[in-house]
Amino acid sequence: MVVKRAPGAPRRVTILGSTGSVGTQTIDLVARDPGAFAVEALTANRNVALLAKQAKALNARLAVVADPACYAELKAALSGTGIEAAAGPQAVAEAAARTDADWVMAAIVGAAGLEPTLAAVRRGASVAFANKEVLVCAGALMMEEVKAHGATLLPVDSEHNAIYQVFDFKHPQRVRRLILTASGGPFRTKDRAFMATATREQAVAHPTWDMGAKISVDSATLMNKGLELIEARFLFDMPEDRIDVLVHPQSVIHSMVEYVDGSVLAQLGTPDMRIPIAYTLAWPDRMETPAQRLDLSKARELTFEEPDLERFPALRLARAALQSGGGAPTILSAANEVAVEAFLDRRIGFLDIERVVEATLEALPHQRLGDLEAVRATDAQARRVAAEHLGRVRA
Ligand SMILES: NC(=O)c1ccc[n+]([C@@H]2O[C@H](COP(=O)([O-])OP(=O)(O)OC[C@H]3O[C@@H](n4cnc5c(N)ncnc54)[C@H](OP(=O)(O)O)[C@@H]3O)[C@@H](O)[C@H]2O)c1
């Protein structure tokens, strides 16, 4: 159930992952137009200082940290403000379930976002959807929930947001294929010998987008494009063999839809996540953003190339997981989360990420996951197996 807004009343929003890269950019847009938005709840994992600052600045009703150990600090930071404080994964999901907010930003990173996103979907909210790992780990089941509860998923990922803007939902049979563009990441022109010794700092230095650490590493391996391929398959109900990936280093064309008559429609813009976030915040309307305007007369060139699956096997692994079906995407994403975390902690090398993912996919059966319980169990099992493989690649 979602509380209906009176005409002209501010849109009441909840931001899951408000302290992250997508979360802070959402806050930036909301704070620029205080008459248009009111904040119900904000959530973070452990960043109490920023969460409390955001909650006070936007006069949120509730602030939640996922880590229960941070509760006392949050409570103290909010004392005397009247803002409710809560902690724990269950409290994050309860924040998402609060019916006063008709719009929820799902910007938690990783499968930790599954329960809160589900809670927002199950009450039929408009969900601005950044947390791609949720659709990768539970795609078909999540889309069934969206349908059953009349929720609206508004894609935030710039590629899927671009497709959403030009996709003919009334006549999907007119669409021949989707073309996801990819910047190619920081190692687009590097060889495998370079990548073998790549550091955390080199991997997170994305050439066109400023993002959180996990998605930045995913962009460097091209696993991010693989996760997006799986996300697109479920969001747009498009078979895997009709979704192509094209490397476009300037990140101006954010993705394309090819129609049966040969027309190709695209959405373009400067690489600023506030543009797709604003699209979802104002939907079905449009709103102003401070993003730099696109001036094509100054864009010296727009170039395109095929992704190199030899140098970037993660994209191949993701496509193979989607073809294999069943729990394979769940395993892929869980193993990738474990491996990327280990790389960010400097426990394994950059190329070990793909090794851990591949070994985990090989070690486990890809059976059909009939319900969310099966998804959770497969995710947990894949994390255990991936953790074992971390030890082996290190040896
Ligand atoms: N960044 C981008 O430009 C971009 C673009 C497209 C899609 N996305 C997708 O959007 C999602 C968020 O990305 P991001 O770059 O914004 O990530 P990020 O900067 O790492 O932020 C992640 C957010 O999730 C919170 N969080 C982390 N672990 C949590 C847990 N176990 N339970 C509850 N909350 C948790 C973090 O809280 P703390 O701050 O307390 O750790 C933070 O608020 C990802 O799925 C990513 O793939 C991001």
Short mmCIF file of C-alpha atoms and ligand atoms in Angstrom, two decimals:
data_model
loop_
_atom_site.label_atom_id
_atom_site.label_comp_id
_atom_site.label_asym_id
_atom_site.label_seq_id
_atom_site.Cartn_x
_atom_site.Cartn_y
_atom_site.Cartn_z
CA MET A 1 0.00 0.00 0.00
CA VAL A 2 1.24 3.48 -0.87
CA VAL A 3 -0.28 6.64 0.59
CA LYS A 4 -1.65 8.80 -2.26
CA ARG A 5 -0.18 12.28 -2.54
CA ALA A 6 -2.48 15.32 -2.61
CA PRO A 7 -1.99 17.40 -5.78
CA GLY A 8 0.90 19.84 -5.25
CA ALA A 9 2.06 18.10 -2.05
CA PRO A 10 5.77 17.25 -1.89
CA ARG A 11 6.79 13.78 -3.02
CA ARG A 12 7.72 11.78 0.08
CA VAL A 13 10.88 9.77 -0.52
CA THR A 14 12.97 7.10 1.20
CA ILE A 15 16.61 6.65 0.21
CA LEU A 16 18.20 3.25 0.90
CA GLY A 17 21.99 3.65 0.80
CA SER A 18 21.81 7.44 1.20
CA THR A 19 25.50 7.71 2.16
CA GLY A 20 26.83 6.09 -1.03
CA SER A 21 27.64 7.51 -4.43
CA VAL A 22 24.10 7.19 -5.85
CA GLY A 23 22.60 8.03 -2.45
CA THR A 24 24.49 11.30 -2.01
CA GLN A 25 23.66 12.38 -5.55
CA THR A 26 19.99 11.67 -4.83
CA ILE A 27 20.26 13.74 -1.65
CA ASP A 28 21.86 16.53 -3.69
CA LEU A 29 18.83 16.69 -6.01
CA VAL A 30 16.30 16.43 -3.17
CA ALA A 31 18.05 19.18 -1.16
CA ARG A 32 17.98 21.56 -4.13
CA ASP A 33 14.18 21.57 -4.19
CA PRO A 34 12.91 21.35 -0.58
CA GLY A 35 9.38 22.34 -1.65
CA ALA A 36 9.12 19.37 -3.99
CA PHE A 37 10.36 16.60 -1.69
CA ALA A 38 9.96 15.44 1.91
CA VAL A 39 12.12 12.67 3.36
CA GLU A 40 10.61 9.70 5.16
CA ALA A 41 13.67 7.51 5.82
CA LEU A 42 17.39 7.36 5.08
CA THR A 43 19.55 4.26 5.53
CA ALA A 44 23.28 3.44 5.58
CA ASN A 45 25.50 0.59 6.64
CA ARG A 46 27.98 2.18 9.09
CA ASN A 47 28.53 5.78 8.05
CA VAL A 48 26.74 7.31 11.05
CA ALA A 49 28.26 10.78 10.75
CA LEU A 50 27.06 11.36 7.19
CA LEU A 51 23.70 9.66 7.77
CA ALA A 52 22.93 11.83 10.80
CA LYS A 53 24.01 14.97 8.93
CA GLN A 54 21.74 14.12 5.99
CA ALA A 55 18.80 13.24 8.26
CA LYS A 56 19.09 16.55 10.13
CA ALA A 57 19.57 18.65 6.99
CA LEU A 58 16.51 17.13 5.30
CA ASN A 59 14.44 16.68 8.44
CA ALA A 60 13.93 12.96 7.82
CA ARG A 61 11.50 11.06 10.05
CA LEU A 62 13.76 8.01 10.40
CA ALA A 63 17.46 7.14 10.02
CA VAL A 64 18.66 3.53 10.02
CA VAL A 65 22.07 1.87 10.12
CA ALA A 66 22.31 -1.74 8.98
CA ASP A 67 25.12 -2.51 11.42
CA PRO A 68 23.57 -2.89 14.92
CA ALA A 69 26.93 -1.96 16.49
CA CYS A 70 26.41 1.60 15.20
CA TYR A 71 23.04 2.12 16.91
CA ALA A 72 24.26 3.93 20.04
CA GLU A 73 26.33 6.35 17.98
CA LEU A 74 23.37 7.10 15.68
CA LYS A 75 20.97 7.54 18.60
CA ALA A 76 23.41 9.99 20.23
CA ALA A 77 23.94 11.91 16.98
CA LEU A 78 20.18 12.37 16.56
CA SER A 79 19.30 13.08 20.17
CA GLY A 80 17.07 16.10 20.60
CA THR A 81 16.12 16.22 16.91
CA GLY A 82 12.94 14.14 17.06
CA ILE A 83 14.30 11.94 14.25
CA GLU A 84 13.80 8.24 14.97
CA ALA A 85 16.90 6.04 14.97
CA ALA A 86 16.97 2.30 14.26
CA ALA A 87 19.52 -0.39 13.45
CA GLY A 88 19.89 -3.83 11.88
CA PRO A 89 19.08 -5.36 8.49
CA GLN A 90 15.46 -5.90 9.54
CA ALA A 91 15.11 -2.20 10.42
CA VAL A 92 16.43 -1.27 6.95
CA ALA A 93 13.73 -3.44 5.36
CA GLU A 94 11.11 -1.90 7.68
CA ALA A 95 12.22 1.58 6.59
CA ALA A 96 11.61 0.55 2.97
CA ALA A 97 8.19 -0.79 3.94
CA ARG A 98 6.96 2.51 5.44
CA THR A 99 3.96 3.43 3.37
CA ASP A 100 4.18 7.22 3.60
CA ALA A 101 6.94 7.29 0.99
CA ASP A 102 5.59 6.64 -2.50
CA TRP A 103 9.13 6.73 -3.96
CA VAL A 104 12.07 4.63 -2.77
CA MET A 105 15.65 4.86 -4.02
CA ALA A 106 17.22 1.37 -3.91
CA ALA A 107 20.92 2.30 -3.79
CA ILE A 108 22.38 -0.24 -1.37
CA VAL A 109 25.33 -2.08 -2.90
CA GLY A 110 25.16 -5.86 -3.36
CA ALA A 111 22.67 -8.56 -2.44
CA ALA A 112 22.23 -6.90 0.99
CA GLY A 113 19.65 -4.78 -0.87
CA LEU A 114 17.39 -7.75 -1.64
CA GLU A 115 15.10 -7.65 1.42
CA PRO A 116 14.66 -3.85 1.55
CA THR A 117 14.00 -3.64 -2.20
CA LEU A 118 11.50 -6.46 -1.89
CA ALA A 119 9.79 -4.64 0.99
CA ALA A 120 9.33 -1.52 -1.17
CA VAL A 121 8.14 -3.59 -4.15
CA ARG A 122 5.65 -5.54 -2.01
CA ARG A 123 3.80 -2.37 -1.05
CA GLY A 124 3.58 -1.24 -4.69
CA ALA A 125 5.97 1.72 -4.42
CA SER A 126 7.78 3.46 -7.26
CA VAL A 127 11.28 2.05 -6.85
CA ALA A 128 14.20 3.93 -8.36
CA PHE A 129 16.39 0.95 -8.98
CA ALA A 130 20.19 1.28 -8.80
CA ASN A 131 21.00 -1.88 -6.83
CA LYS A 132 21.56 -4.14 -9.87
CA GLU A 133 22.86 -7.12 -7.85
CA VAL A 134 19.28 -7.63 -6.60
CA LEU A 135 17.98 -8.32 -10.12
CA VAL A 136 21.02 -10.43 -10.94
CA CYS A 137 20.55 -12.67 -7.91
CA ALA A 138 16.75 -12.93 -8.05
CA GLY A 139 15.70 -11.59 -11.49
CA ALA A 140 12.67 -13.67 -12.46
CA LEU A 141 11.29 -13.84 -8.90
CA MET A 142 11.76 -10.11 -8.35
CA MET A 143 9.94 -9.26 -11.60
CA GLU A 144 7.07 -11.56 -10.54
CA GLU A 145 6.83 -9.62 -7.26
CA VAL A 146 6.84 -6.31 -9.15
CA LYS A 147 3.95 -7.51 -11.30
CA ALA A 148 1.99 -9.07 -8.44
CA HIS A 149 2.14 -5.91 -6.29
CA GLY A 150 1.78 -3.29 -9.03
CA ALA A 151 5.15 -1.71 -8.20
CA THR A 152 7.04 0.43 -10.71
CA LEU A 153 10.76 -0.19 -11.26
CA LEU A 154 12.46 2.93 -12.61
CA PRO A 155 16.01 2.02 -13.68
CA VAL A 156 18.76 4.30 -12.36
CA ASP A 157 21.73 2.63 -14.06
CA SER A 158 22.44 5.10 -16.87
CA GLU A 159 22.27 2.36 -19.54
CA HIS A 160 18.93 0.94 -18.41
CA ASN A 161 17.57 4.39 -17.77
CA ALA A 162 18.48 5.28 -21.38
CA ILE A 163 16.72 2.17 -22.68
CA TYR A 164 13.70 2.85 -20.45
CA GLN A 165 13.39 6.31 -22.01
CA VAL A 166 13.29 5.00 -25.60
CA PHE A 167 11.72 1.54 -25.21
CA ASP A 168 8.23 1.06 -26.65
CA PHE A 169 6.61 -0.75 -23.70
CA LYS A 170 3.22 -0.80 -25.47
CA HIS A 171 4.68 -2.66 -28.45
CA PRO A 172 7.69 -4.65 -27.22
CA GLN A 173 7.44 -6.91 -30.29
CA ARG A 174 8.67 -3.95 -32.34
CA VAL A 175 12.04 -4.03 -30.53
CA ARG A 176 14.70 -6.14 -32.27
CA ARG A 177 17.59 -5.72 -29.81
CA LEU A 178 19.08 -3.69 -27.00
CA ILE A 179 22.57 -2.25 -27.29
CA LEU A 180 24.20 -1.59 -23.92
CA THR A 181 27.09 0.81 -24.17
CA ALA A 182 30.16 0.44 -21.93
CA SER A 183 32.94 2.92 -21.24
CA GLY A 184 35.44 0.03 -21.23
CA GLY A 185 36.67 1.03 -17.77
CA PRO A 186 40.16 2.13 -16.69
CA PHE A 187 41.89 -0.91 -18.26
CA ARG A 188 40.28 -0.69 -21.72
CA THR A 189 43.64 -0.29 -23.44
CA LYS A 190 45.74 -2.33 -20.97
CA ASP A 191 47.06 -5.86 -21.50
CA ARG A 192 46.69 -8.83 -19.14
CA ALA A 193 50.25 -8.40 -17.83
CA PHE A 194 49.33 -4.90 -16.63
CA MET A 195 46.09 -6.14 -15.09
CA ALA A 196 47.91 -8.96 -13.24
CA THR A 197 49.63 -6.39 -11.04
CA ALA A 198 46.90 -3.70 -11.06
CA THR A 199 46.33 -2.02 -7.70
CA ARG A 200 43.13 -1.06 -5.96
CA GLU A 201 43.82 2.62 -6.75
CA GLN A 202 44.25 1.91 -10.48
CA ALA A 203 41.10 -0.21 -10.61
CA VAL A 204 38.81 2.35 -8.96
CA ALA A 205 40.05 5.26 -11.10
CA HIS A 206 37.20 5.22 -13.61
CA PRO A 207 37.79 7.38 -16.71
CA THR A 208 34.27 8.87 -17.03
CA TRP A 209 32.13 8.07 -13.96
CA ASP A 210 32.73 8.78 -10.26
CA MET A 211 31.20 5.81 -8.40
CA GLY A 212 31.40 3.59 -5.30
CA ALA A 213 34.37 1.23 -4.92
CA LYS A 214 32.58 -2.04 -5.77
CA ILE A 215 30.98 -0.87 -9.03
CA SER A 216 34.26 0.82 -10.01
CA VAL A 217 36.12 -2.50 -9.73
CA ASP A 218 33.24 -4.19 -11.61
CA SER A 219 33.72 -1.61 -14.37
CA ALA A 220 37.43 -2.41 -14.52
CA THR A 221 36.80 -6.17 -14.96
CA LEU A 222 33.73 -5.50 -17.20
CA MET A 223 31.74 -7.63 -14.75
CA ASN A 224 29.61 -4.51 -14.36
CA LYS A 225 28.53 -4.83 -17.99
CA GLY A 226 27.86 -8.51 -17.40
CA LEU A 227 25.65 -7.68 -14.40
CA GLU A 228 23.91 -5.04 -16.54
CA LEU A 229 23.32 -7.58 -19.30
CA ILE A 230 21.49 -9.78 -16.78
CA GLU A 231 19.67 -6.76 -15.33
CA ALA A 232 18.48 -5.75 -18.83
CA ARG A 233 17.28 -9.28 -19.56
CA PHE A 234 14.85 -9.08 -16.63
CA LEU A 235 13.94 -5.38 -16.69
CA PHE A 236 12.96 -5.45 -20.37
CA ASP A 237 12.05 -9.14 -20.69
CA MET A 238 14.53 -9.46 -23.55
CA PRO A 239 16.25 -12.76 -24.47
CA GLU A 240 19.99 -12.77 -23.85
CA ASP A 241 20.85 -13.21 -27.56
CA ARG A 242 19.10 -9.91 -28.34
CA ILE A 243 21.20 -7.84 -25.94
CA ASP A 244 24.52 -6.64 -27.33
CA VAL A 245 27.37 -4.78 -25.63
CA LEU A 246 29.30 -2.04 -27.40
CA VAL A 247 32.29 -0.22 -25.94
CA HIS A 248 31.90 3.56 -26.28
CA PRO A 249 34.67 5.22 -24.25
CA GLN A 250 33.21 8.75 -24.22
CA SER A 251 30.04 7.66 -22.30
CA VAL A 252 27.82 10.09 -24.23
CA ILE A 253 25.37 7.59 -25.74
CA HIS A 254 24.05 5.78 -22.68
CA SER A 255 22.47 2.87 -24.59
CA MET A 256 20.27 2.16 -27.61
CA VAL A 257 17.19 0.29 -28.73
CA GLU A 258 17.02 -1.10 -32.28
CA TYR A 259 13.54 -1.51 -33.76
CA VAL A 260 12.45 -4.05 -36.40
CA ASP A 261 12.44 -1.38 -39.15
CA GLY A 262 16.13 -0.62 -38.57
CA SER A 263 15.57 2.58 -36.55
CA VAL A 264 17.89 2.93 -33.59
CA LEU A 265 16.79 5.19 -30.71
CA ALA A 266 19.28 6.38 -28.09
CA GLN A 267 19.44 8.63 -25.05
CA LEU A 268 22.47 10.91 -24.78
CA GLY A 269 23.87 13.13 -22.03
CA THR A 270 26.97 14.08 -20.10
CA PRO A 271 28.17 11.33 -17.72
CA ASP A 272 26.44 12.63 -14.58
CA MET A 273 24.33 10.18 -12.56
CA ARG A 274 22.09 13.03 -11.45
CA ILE A 275 20.45 12.93 -14.90
CA PRO A 276 19.08 9.36 -14.62
CA ILE A 277 18.40 9.82 -10.89
CA ALA A 278 16.39 13.00 -11.65
CA TYR A 279 14.47 11.12 -14.34
CA THR A 280 13.31 8.61 -11.72
CA LEU A 281 12.67 11.28 -9.04
CA ALA A 282 10.41 13.35 -11.28
CA TRP A 283 8.84 10.47 -13.22
CA PRO A 284 6.47 10.68 -15.04
CA ASP A 285 7.38 14.40 -15.14
CA ARG A 286 10.84 15.94 -15.71
CA MET A 287 12.86 18.21 -13.42
CA GLU A 288 15.81 20.59 -13.70
CA THR A 289 19.27 19.29 -12.78
CA PRO A 290 22.62 21.06 -12.31
CA ALA A 291 24.27 18.55 -14.69
CA GLN A 292 26.53 19.97 -17.35
CA ARG A 293 24.70 20.20 -20.69
CA LEU A 294 25.80 18.03 -23.59
CA ASP A 295 27.43 20.07 -26.34
CA LEU A 296 28.10 17.75 -29.28
CA SER A 297 29.93 20.50 -31.18
CA LYS A 298 32.65 20.15 -28.50
CA ALA A 299 32.68 16.33 -28.47
CA ARG A 300 35.69 15.75 -30.73
CA GLU A 301 34.74 12.18 -31.52
CA LEU A 302 32.33 9.41 -30.56
CA THR A 303 33.96 6.01 -31.00
CA PHE A 304 32.75 2.42 -30.71
CA GLU A 305 34.44 -0.98 -30.48
CA GLU A 306 33.57 -4.58 -29.70
CA PRO A 307 34.33 -5.68 -26.11
CA ASP A 308 37.45 -7.87 -25.89
CA LEU A 309 36.31 -11.07 -24.16
CA GLU A 310 39.87 -12.46 -24.08
CA ARG A 311 41.15 -9.62 -21.93
CA PHE A 312 37.88 -9.24 -20.02
CA PRO A 313 36.53 -12.78 -19.40
CA ALA A 314 34.13 -11.56 -16.68
CA LEU A 315 31.73 -10.37 -19.37
CA ARG A 316 31.89 -13.81 -21.02
CA LEU A 317 31.25 -15.49 -17.64
CA ALA A 318 28.19 -13.30 -17.03
CA ARG A 319 26.71 -14.06 -20.45
CA ALA A 320 27.37 -17.77 -19.94
CA ALA A 321 25.67 -17.61 -16.51
CA LEU A 322 22.62 -15.98 -18.07
CA GLN A 323 22.53 -18.67 -20.79
CA SER A 324 22.94 -21.40 -18.21
CA GLY A 325 20.04 -19.90 -16.21
CA GLY A 326 18.74 -21.27 -12.90
CA GLY A 327 20.95 -20.16 -10.02
CA ALA A 328 23.99 -19.34 -12.19
CA PRO A 329 23.52 -15.53 -12.11
CA THR A 330 22.98 -15.72 -8.32
CA ILE A 331 26.24 -17.65 -7.94
CA LEU A 332 28.09 -15.30 -10.30
CA SER A 333 27.06 -12.17 -8.43
CA ALA A 334 27.65 -13.58 -4.93
CA ALA A 335 31.12 -14.91 -5.85
CA ASN A 336 31.95 -11.60 -7.51
CA GLU A 337 30.97 -9.67 -4.35
CA VAL A 338 33.27 -11.87 -2.25
CA ALA A 339 36.15 -11.58 -4.73
CA VAL A 340 35.83 -7.81 -5.22
CA GLU A 341 35.78 -7.26 -1.46
CA ALA A 342 38.96 -9.36 -1.15
CA PHE A 343 40.62 -7.38 -3.94
CA LEU A 344 39.63 -4.07 -2.32
CA ASP A 345 41.15 -5.39 0.94
CA ARG A 346 44.33 -6.27 -1.05
CA ARG A 347 43.93 -9.97 -0.20
CA ILE A 348 43.90 -11.11 -3.86
CA GLY A 349 45.08 -9.72 -7.20
CA PHE A 350 42.90 -8.11 -9.87
CA LEU A 351 42.86 -11.16 -12.19
CA ASP A 352 42.02 -13.41 -9.25
CA ILE A 353 38.53 -11.87 -9.22
CA GLU A 354 37.53 -13.65 -12.44
CA ARG A 355 39.27 -16.86 -11.26
CA VAL A 356 37.24 -16.97 -8.05
CA VAL A 357 34.00 -16.31 -9.93
CA GLU A 358 34.71 -18.97 -12.56
CA ALA A 359 35.76 -21.56 -9.97
CA THR A 360 32.62 -20.92 -7.90
CA LEU A 361 30.39 -21.23 -10.97
CA GLU A 362 32.08 -24.54 -11.82
CA ALA A 363 31.83 -25.89 -8.27
CA LEU A 364 28.08 -25.47 -7.84
CA PRO A 365 25.04 -26.83 -9.70
CA HIS A 366 22.94 -24.23 -11.58
CA GLN A 367 19.56 -25.61 -10.63
CA ARG A 368 16.33 -23.64 -10.94
CA LEU A 369 15.56 -21.44 -7.92
CA GLY A 370 11.85 -21.75 -7.29
CA ASP A 371 11.49 -19.19 -4.50
CA LEU A 372 13.34 -16.49 -2.62
CA GLU A 373 14.38 -18.95 0.07
CA ALA A 374 16.25 -20.92 -2.60
CA VAL A 375 17.86 -17.67 -3.82
CA ARG A 376 19.06 -16.82 -0.31
CA ALA A 377 20.43 -20.35 0.22
CA THR A 378 22.26 -20.34 -3.14
CA ASP A 379 23.69 -16.87 -2.47
CA ALA A 380 24.99 -18.00 0.94
CA GLN A 381 26.44 -21.22 -0.46
CA ALA A 382 28.19 -19.36 -3.32
CA ARG A 383 29.73 -16.95 -0.79
CA ARG A 384 31.10 -19.89 1.23
CA VAL A 385 32.56 -21.58 -1.86
CA ALA A 386 34.02 -18.32 -3.18
CA ALA A 387 35.65 -17.67 0.21
CA GLU A 388 37.30 -21.10 0.01
CA HIS A 389 38.61 -20.27 -3.48
CA LEU A 390 40.08 -17.00 -2.21
CA GLY A 391 42.47 -19.10 -0.17
CA ARG A 392 43.39 -21.19 -3.23
CA VAL A 393 44.11 -18.28 -5.62
CA ARG A 394 46.24 -16.73 -2.88
CA ALA A 395 48.25 -19.92 -2.36
N1 LIG B 1 27.72 4.83 -8.26
C1 LIG B 1 27.15 4.89 -9.44
O1 LIG B 1 27.36 5.83 -10.21
C2 LIG B 1 26.22 3.79 -9.88
C3 LIG B 1 25.70 3.81 -11.17
C4 LIG B 1 24.81 2.81 -11.55
C5 LIG B 1 24.44 1.81 -10.65
N2 LIG B 1 24.98 1.81 -9.41
C6 LIG B 1 24.58 0.74 -8.49
O2 LIG B 1 24.00 1.34 -7.33
C7 LIG B 1 24.31 0.59 -6.15
C8 LIG B 1 25.03 1.51 -5.18
O3 LIG B 1 26.26 1.89 -5.75
P1 LIG B 1 27.17 3.04 -5.13
O4 LIG B 1 28.27 3.24 -6.08
O5 LIG B 1 26.32 4.18 -4.72
O6 LIG B 1 27.74 2.27 -3.84
P2 LIG B 1 28.46 2.88 -2.55
O7 LIG B 1 28.98 4.24 -2.85
O8 LIG B 1 29.40 1.84 -2.08
O9 LIG B 1 27.24 3.04 -1.50
C9 LIG B 1 26.58 1.91 -1.01
C10 LIG B 1 25.51 2.32 -0.03
O10 LIG B 1 24.94 1.13 0.54
C11 LIG B 1 25.16 1.10 1.97
N3 LIG B 1 25.43 -0.28 2.35
C12 LIG B 1 26.57 -0.99 2.12
N4 LIG B 1 26.45 -2.24 2.61
C13 LIG B 1 25.22 -2.31 3.19
C14 LIG B 1 24.53 -3.32 3.89
N5 LIG B 1 25.07 -4.54 4.12
N6 LIG B 1 23.28 -3.06 4.33
C15 LIG B 1 22.71 -1.85 4.13
N7 LIG B 1 23.33 -0.84 3.48
C16 LIG B 1 24.57 -1.07 3.00
C17 LIG B 1 26.35 2.02 2.19
O11 LIG B 1 26.38 2.51 3.54
P3 LIG B 1 27.78 3.04 4.19
O12 LIG B 1 28.08 4.34 3.51
O13 LIG B 1 27.44 3.21 5.63
O14 LIG B 1 28.80 1.98 3.92
C18 LIG B 1 26.03 3.12 1.17
O15 LIG B 1 25.03 3.96 1.64
C19 LIG B 1 25.18 -0.59 -6.63
O16 LIG B 1 24.36 -1.71 -6.82
C20 LIG B 1 25.73 -0.11 -7.96
O17 LIG B 1 26.02 -1.17 -8.84
C21 LIG B 1 25.85 2.77 -9.00
#
